[in-house]
Amino acid sequence: MKYCGFELNGQPHYGLVEAVAGVEQITRLLLKPPEQDGGDMEDLPSKRIDHISLVEAKLLAPVRPSKIVCVGRNYREHAAELGNEVPAEPLLFFKPPSSLLGPGGTIRRPRLSQRVDFEGELGVVIGKKCYKLGVDEDVRPYILGYTCVNDVTARDLQNKDGQWTRAKGFDTFCPVGPLVTDEIDPWAGVGVETRVNGEVRQQGNTRDFIFSLNVLLHYISQAMTLVPGDLIATGTPKGVGPVVAGDVIEISVEGVGTLRNPVVNE
């Protein structure tokens, strides 16, 4: 099942996304947020609407997380390209919910930063309350679905500050979308690609994670309660780089779609 966030008659809604004659369309209005149904999207109540092509809809971020938990340096080659050691255990940080941005929304390069980078990632949306998972406990029942995330980063401020809250937390620094799906299998491997102005900058695969989703959810849940709707950004492949005003960033996750956002100066 796939769903998106979108605006209809000036109001935010969630919608069921289905392929109709080979074109992805919003076919039904979901009557409550997907994360409120205990992690089973198939049981969501909905009502019929006139179909809206996904590419023509005014899309919104398809998540409303209480927190955004991010994983740093989860691909070996990305750690190396920034001159960092491969972490011995997951390296976690937060982005505030105020950094969320929907598909098509404008990323603002802040005046405080001279270098703003893209970081394309697989996002994991939590579907069930998750705390202190057992060592052998299966994490899949706690996952509602998957999406695309751009972990936009003020790289110069990250290096200057030493801790990452400011560099990762500016408004518009967490584009998410275009939809959430439970129809992919990151354990089997899905591709993650970033393009800037149509040029490929990053190509990775979830098979190359240093820490699998099993490890990540177990590790995070030992420290904090993950609640339905929370978002986990799982790390970025090598190839990160700066963007300038006028650039268009596209993050694609195989089986999810493409998250596209333009860049402007604040």
Tab-separated table of C-alpha atoms in Angstrom:
chain	number	residue	atom	x	y	z
A	1	MET	CA	0.000	0.000	0.000
A	2	LYS	CA	1.128	3.547	-0.768
A	3	TYR	CA	-0.094	6.860	0.587
A	4	CYS	CA	0.837	10.529	0.304
A	5	GLY	CA	0.101	13.819	2.001
A	6	PHE	CA	-1.651	16.361	-0.184
A	7	GLU	CA	-3.738	19.501	-0.125
A	8	LEU	CA	-7.373	19.375	-1.212
A	9	ASN	CA	-9.648	22.416	-1.098
A	10	GLY	CA	-7.047	24.212	0.991
A	11	GLN	CA	-6.897	21.483	3.656
A	12	PRO	CA	-4.192	18.863	4.366
A	13	HIS	CA	-5.134	15.225	3.838
A	14	TYR	CA	-3.654	11.779	3.365
A	15	GLY	CA	-4.511	9.892	0.195
A	16	LEU	CA	-4.236	6.329	-1.060
A	17	VAL	CA	-1.916	6.098	-4.081
A	18	GLU	CA	-2.549	3.453	-6.742
A	19	ALA	CA	-1.397	2.850	-10.299
A	20	VAL	CA	-4.255	3.399	-12.760
A	21	ALA	CA	-3.437	2.617	-16.384
A	22	GLY	CA	0.240	2.829	-15.453
A	23	VAL	CA	-0.077	6.284	-13.847
A	24	GLU	CA	0.176	6.833	-10.091
A	25	GLN	CA	-2.984	8.523	-8.851
A	26	ILE	CA	-4.585	9.481	-5.563
A	27	THR	CA	-7.709	7.330	-5.606
A	28	ARG	CA	-9.140	7.564	-2.079
A	29	LEU	CA	-9.086	9.958	0.850
A	30	LEU	CA	-7.769	8.385	4.060
A	31	LEU	CA	-10.065	9.325	6.935
A	32	LYS	CA	-7.381	9.253	9.616
A	33	PRO	CA	-3.586	9.455	9.705
A	34	PRO	CA	-2.055	6.105	8.638
A	35	GLU	CA	0.135	5.843	11.724
A	36	GLN	CA	-2.978	5.761	13.940
A	37	ASP	CA	-4.061	2.323	12.737
A	38	GLY	CA	-1.554	0.197	14.622
A	39	GLY	CA	0.828	-0.258	11.720
A	40	ASP	CA	-1.646	-2.009	9.381
A	41	MET	CA	-2.288	0.299	6.461
A	42	GLU	CA	-4.682	-2.164	4.829
A	43	ASP	CA	-7.294	-1.489	7.535
A	44	LEU	CA	-7.356	2.290	7.082
A	45	PRO	CA	-10.841	3.747	6.583
A	46	SER	CA	-11.155	5.761	3.390
A	47	LYS	CA	-13.632	7.280	0.979
A	48	ARG	CA	-13.665	7.602	-2.789
A	49	ILE	CA	-12.654	10.843	-4.482
A	50	ASP	CA	-12.213	11.868	-8.083
A	51	HIS	CA	-8.784	10.586	-9.047
A	52	ILE	CA	-5.907	13.049	-8.908
A	53	SER	CA	-2.656	12.353	-10.742
A	54	LEU	CA	0.203	12.258	-8.256
A	55	VAL	CA	2.326	14.541	-10.439
A	56	GLU	CA	-0.466	17.138	-10.542
A	57	ALA	CA	-1.380	17.055	-6.839
A	58	LYS	CA	-0.142	19.659	-4.373
A	59	LEU	CA	1.881	17.227	-2.278
A	60	LEU	CA	2.724	17.721	1.382
A	61	ALA	CA	5.200	15.869	3.583
A	62	PRO	CA	3.609	12.415	4.128
A	63	VAL	CA	4.732	12.250	7.767
A	64	ARG	CA	3.971	14.116	10.999
A	65	PRO	CA	6.666	12.806	13.343
A	66	SER	CA	7.100	13.669	16.989
A	67	LYS	CA	10.818	13.327	16.290
A	68	ILE	CA	13.191	12.719	13.395
A	69	VAL	CA	16.031	10.378	14.367
A	70	CYS	CA	18.945	10.383	11.926
A	71	VAL	CA	21.847	7.979	11.510
A	72	GLY	CA	25.252	9.369	10.610
A	73	ARG	CA	27.935	7.597	8.572
A	74	ASN	CA	25.968	4.430	7.828
A	75	TYR	CA	27.831	3.824	4.548
A	76	ARG	CA	31.577	3.169	4.752
A	77	GLU	CA	32.473	5.182	1.654
A	78	HIS	CA	30.530	8.208	2.902
A	79	ALA	CA	32.416	8.160	6.195
A	80	ALA	CA	35.689	7.983	4.263
A	81	GLU	CA	34.868	10.846	1.890
A	82	LEU	CA	34.461	13.219	4.843
A	83	GLY	CA	37.633	11.941	6.513
A	84	ASN	CA	35.817	10.166	9.344
A	85	GLU	CA	36.297	6.780	10.949
A	86	VAL	CA	33.616	4.141	10.469
A	87	PRO	CA	31.586	4.241	13.716
A	88	ALA	CA	31.688	1.221	16.020
A	89	GLU	CA	27.996	1.651	16.806
A	90	PRO	CA	25.211	3.759	15.272
A	91	LEU	CA	25.833	7.496	15.385
A	92	LEU	CA	22.544	9.268	16.120
A	93	PHE	CA	21.349	12.854	15.902
A	94	PHE	CA	18.025	14.670	15.612
A	95	LYS	CA	16.406	16.987	13.133
A	96	PRO	CA	13.484	19.012	14.527
A	97	PRO	CA	9.996	18.517	13.052
A	98	SER	CA	10.121	22.218	12.105
A	99	SER	CA	12.711	21.278	9.454
A	100	LEU	CA	10.165	19.188	7.510
A	101	LEU	CA	9.481	20.155	3.905
A	102	GLY	CA	7.141	18.590	1.395
A	103	PRO	CA	7.818	17.539	-2.201
A	104	GLY	CA	8.333	20.582	-4.402
A	105	GLY	CA	8.939	22.845	-1.420
A	106	THR	CA	11.854	25.259	-1.532
A	107	ILE	CA	15.048	24.538	0.420
A	108	ARG	CA	16.423	27.798	1.824
A	109	ARG	CA	20.194	28.201	2.110
A	110	PRO	CA	20.621	30.187	5.349
A	111	ARG	CA	22.685	33.360	5.425
A	112	LEU	CA	24.671	31.845	8.297
A	113	SER	CA	26.149	29.112	6.091
A	114	GLN	CA	28.576	29.226	3.174
A	115	ARG	CA	28.143	25.544	2.271
A	116	VAL	CA	24.878	23.614	2.224
A	117	ASP	CA	24.993	19.942	1.145
A	118	PHE	CA	22.420	17.407	-0.036
A	119	GLU	CA	22.244	13.932	1.535
A	120	GLY	CA	19.820	11.463	-0.063
A	121	GLU	CA	18.518	8.751	2.261
A	122	LEU	CA	15.943	6.043	2.822
A	123	GLY	CA	13.435	7.096	5.470
A	124	VAL	CA	11.669	4.647	7.787
A	125	VAL	CA	8.248	5.569	9.222
A	126	ILE	CA	7.311	3.963	12.540
A	127	GLY	CA	3.884	2.329	12.767
A	128	LYS	CA	3.756	0.920	16.318
A	129	LYS	CA	5.092	2.093	19.675
A	130	CYS	CA	8.594	0.715	20.008
A	131	TYR	CA	10.689	0.684	23.195
A	132	LYS	CA	13.489	-1.584	24.382
A	133	LEU	CA	13.060	-4.231	21.711
A	134	GLY	CA	14.364	-7.662	22.611
A	135	VAL	CA	17.635	-8.799	21.070
A	136	ASP	CA	15.956	-11.271	18.725
A	137	GLU	CA	12.712	-9.362	18.245
A	138	ASP	CA	11.638	-8.780	14.628
A	139	VAL	CA	11.593	-5.048	13.832
A	140	ARG	CA	9.380	-5.272	10.743
A	141	PRO	CA	6.036	-5.183	12.594
A	142	TYR	CA	7.039	-1.770	13.978
A	143	ILE	CA	7.606	-0.241	10.528
A	144	LEU	CA	4.692	1.430	8.758
A	145	GLY	CA	6.566	2.091	5.524
A	146	TYR	CA	9.419	3.792	3.722
A	147	THR	CA	10.005	7.135	2.031
A	148	CYS	CA	12.704	9.427	0.592
A	149	VAL	CA	14.561	11.898	2.819
A	150	ASN	CA	17.007	14.681	2.026
A	151	ASP	CA	19.132	15.296	5.136
A	152	VAL	CA	20.152	18.825	4.103
A	153	THR	CA	23.230	19.940	6.033
A	154	ALA	CA	25.059	23.212	6.602
A	155	ARG	CA	28.439	21.511	6.321
A	156	ASP	CA	30.559	24.438	7.467
A	157	LEU	CA	28.451	24.862	10.609
A	158	GLN	CA	28.576	21.126	11.277
A	159	ASN	CA	32.379	21.264	11.228
A	160	LYS	CA	32.476	24.465	13.255
A	161	ASP	CA	30.032	23.454	15.977
A	162	GLY	CA	31.269	19.929	16.636
A	163	GLN	CA	27.731	18.797	17.384
A	164	TRP	CA	25.176	18.816	14.616
A	165	THR	CA	21.934	20.308	15.899
A	166	ARG	CA	22.235	23.696	14.234
A	167	ALA	CA	23.758	22.417	10.986
A	168	LYS	CA	20.998	19.846	10.481
A	169	GLY	CA	18.085	21.718	11.981
A	170	PHE	CA	17.312	24.769	9.845
A	171	ASP	CA	13.768	25.165	8.576
A	172	THR	CA	13.352	23.399	5.180
A	173	PHE	CA	16.346	21.093	5.904
A	174	CYS	CA	14.311	17.853	5.938
A	175	PRO	CA	12.419	17.327	2.665
A	176	VAL	CA	10.377	14.092	2.773
A	177	GLY	CA	8.227	12.287	0.184
A	178	PRO	CA	6.732	11.960	-2.318
A	179	LEU	CA	4.878	9.109	-0.580
A	180	VAL	CA	5.174	6.307	1.959
A	181	THR	CA	5.072	2.665	0.860
A	182	ASP	CA	5.267	-0.728	2.529
A	183	GLU	CA	5.943	-2.449	-0.792
A	184	ILE	CA	9.754	-2.434	-0.747
A	185	ASP	CA	12.272	-4.594	1.119
A	186	PRO	CA	15.404	-2.731	2.279
A	187	TRP	CA	16.842	-6.029	3.581
A	188	ALA	CA	16.911	-7.348	0.011
A	189	GLY	CA	18.405	-4.068	-1.185
A	190	VAL	CA	16.889	-0.928	-2.677
A	191	GLY	CA	18.745	1.740	-4.611
A	192	VAL	CA	19.196	5.282	-3.299
A	193	GLU	CA	20.158	7.954	-5.833
A	194	THR	CA	20.613	11.724	-5.746
A	195	ARG	CA	20.640	14.003	-8.780
A	196	VAL	CA	21.379	17.715	-8.900
A	197	ASN	CA	20.064	19.467	-12.011
A	198	GLY	CA	19.670	16.030	-13.584
A	199	GLU	CA	23.270	14.951	-12.912
A	200	VAL	CA	23.764	11.847	-10.748
A	201	ARG	CA	25.740	12.672	-7.599
A	202	GLN	CA	24.986	9.722	-5.306
A	203	GLN	CA	24.254	6.071	-5.961
A	204	GLY	CA	23.965	3.608	-3.112
A	205	ASN	CA	22.040	0.565	-1.992
A	206	THR	CA	20.617	-0.387	1.391
A	207	ARG	CA	22.556	-3.670	1.155
A	208	ASP	CA	25.613	-1.536	1.943
A	209	PHE	CA	24.370	-0.258	5.298
A	210	ILE	CA	26.968	-0.615	8.042
A	211	PHE	CA	24.106	-1.030	10.511
A	212	SER	CA	20.993	-2.818	9.258
A	213	LEU	CA	17.472	-1.717	10.107
A	214	ASN	CA	17.393	-4.492	12.707
A	215	VAL	CA	20.412	-3.014	14.466
A	216	LEU	CA	19.169	0.563	14.161
A	217	LEU	CA	15.712	0.010	15.625
A	218	HIS	CA	17.044	-2.131	18.445
A	219	TYR	CA	19.736	0.452	19.234
A	220	ILE	CA	17.455	3.498	19.116
A	221	SER	CA	14.708	1.817	21.125
A	222	GLN	CA	17.079	1.128	24.024
A	223	ALA	CA	17.338	4.893	24.557
A	224	MET	CA	13.957	6.316	23.587
A	225	THR	CA	10.399	5.366	22.768
A	226	LEU	CA	9.616	5.486	19.072
A	227	VAL	CA	5.949	6.309	18.539
A	228	PRO	CA	3.748	5.922	15.456
A	229	GLY	CA	4.656	8.491	12.843
A	230	ASP	CA	8.264	8.970	13.949
A	231	LEU	CA	10.797	9.157	11.110
A	232	ILE	CA	14.219	7.534	10.953
A	233	ALA	CA	16.710	8.723	8.317
A	234	THR	CA	19.045	5.788	7.758
A	235	GLY	CA	22.212	7.424	6.414
A	236	THR	CA	23.526	8.638	3.078
A	237	PRO	CA	25.822	7.055	0.448
A	238	LYS	CA	29.042	8.663	-0.744
A	239	GLY	CA	28.887	11.614	-3.110
A	240	VAL	CA	27.493	14.382	-0.920
A	241	GLY	CA	28.221	17.885	-2.128
A	242	PRO	CA	27.167	21.522	-2.042
A	243	VAL	CA	24.230	23.169	-3.763
A	244	VAL	CA	23.596	26.777	-4.715
A	245	ALA	CA	20.529	28.869	-5.405
A	246	GLY	CA	18.805	27.715	-8.577
A	247	ASP	CA	19.760	24.058	-8.183
A	248	VAL	CA	17.098	21.332	-8.146
A	249	ILE	CA	17.770	18.283	-5.954
A	250	GLU	CA	16.115	14.947	-6.710
A	251	ILE	CA	16.271	12.064	-4.231
A	252	SER	CA	15.063	8.725	-5.623
A	253	VAL	CA	14.531	5.519	-3.659
A	254	GLU	CA	13.801	2.438	-5.722
A	255	GLY	CA	10.138	1.497	-5.357
A	256	VAL	CA	9.234	4.752	-3.599
A	257	GLY	CA	9.623	7.493	-6.194
A	258	THR	CA	11.425	10.805	-6.515
A	259	LEU	CA	11.527	13.673	-4.040
A	260	ARG	CA	12.251	16.922	-5.899
A	261	ASN	CA	13.057	20.295	-4.292
A	262	PRO	CA	14.520	23.545	-5.639
A	263	VAL	CA	17.079	25.625	-3.740
A	264	VAL	CA	17.076	29.374	-3.042
A	265	ASN	CA	19.129	31.727	-0.902
A	266	GLU	CA	17.483	32.953	2.273
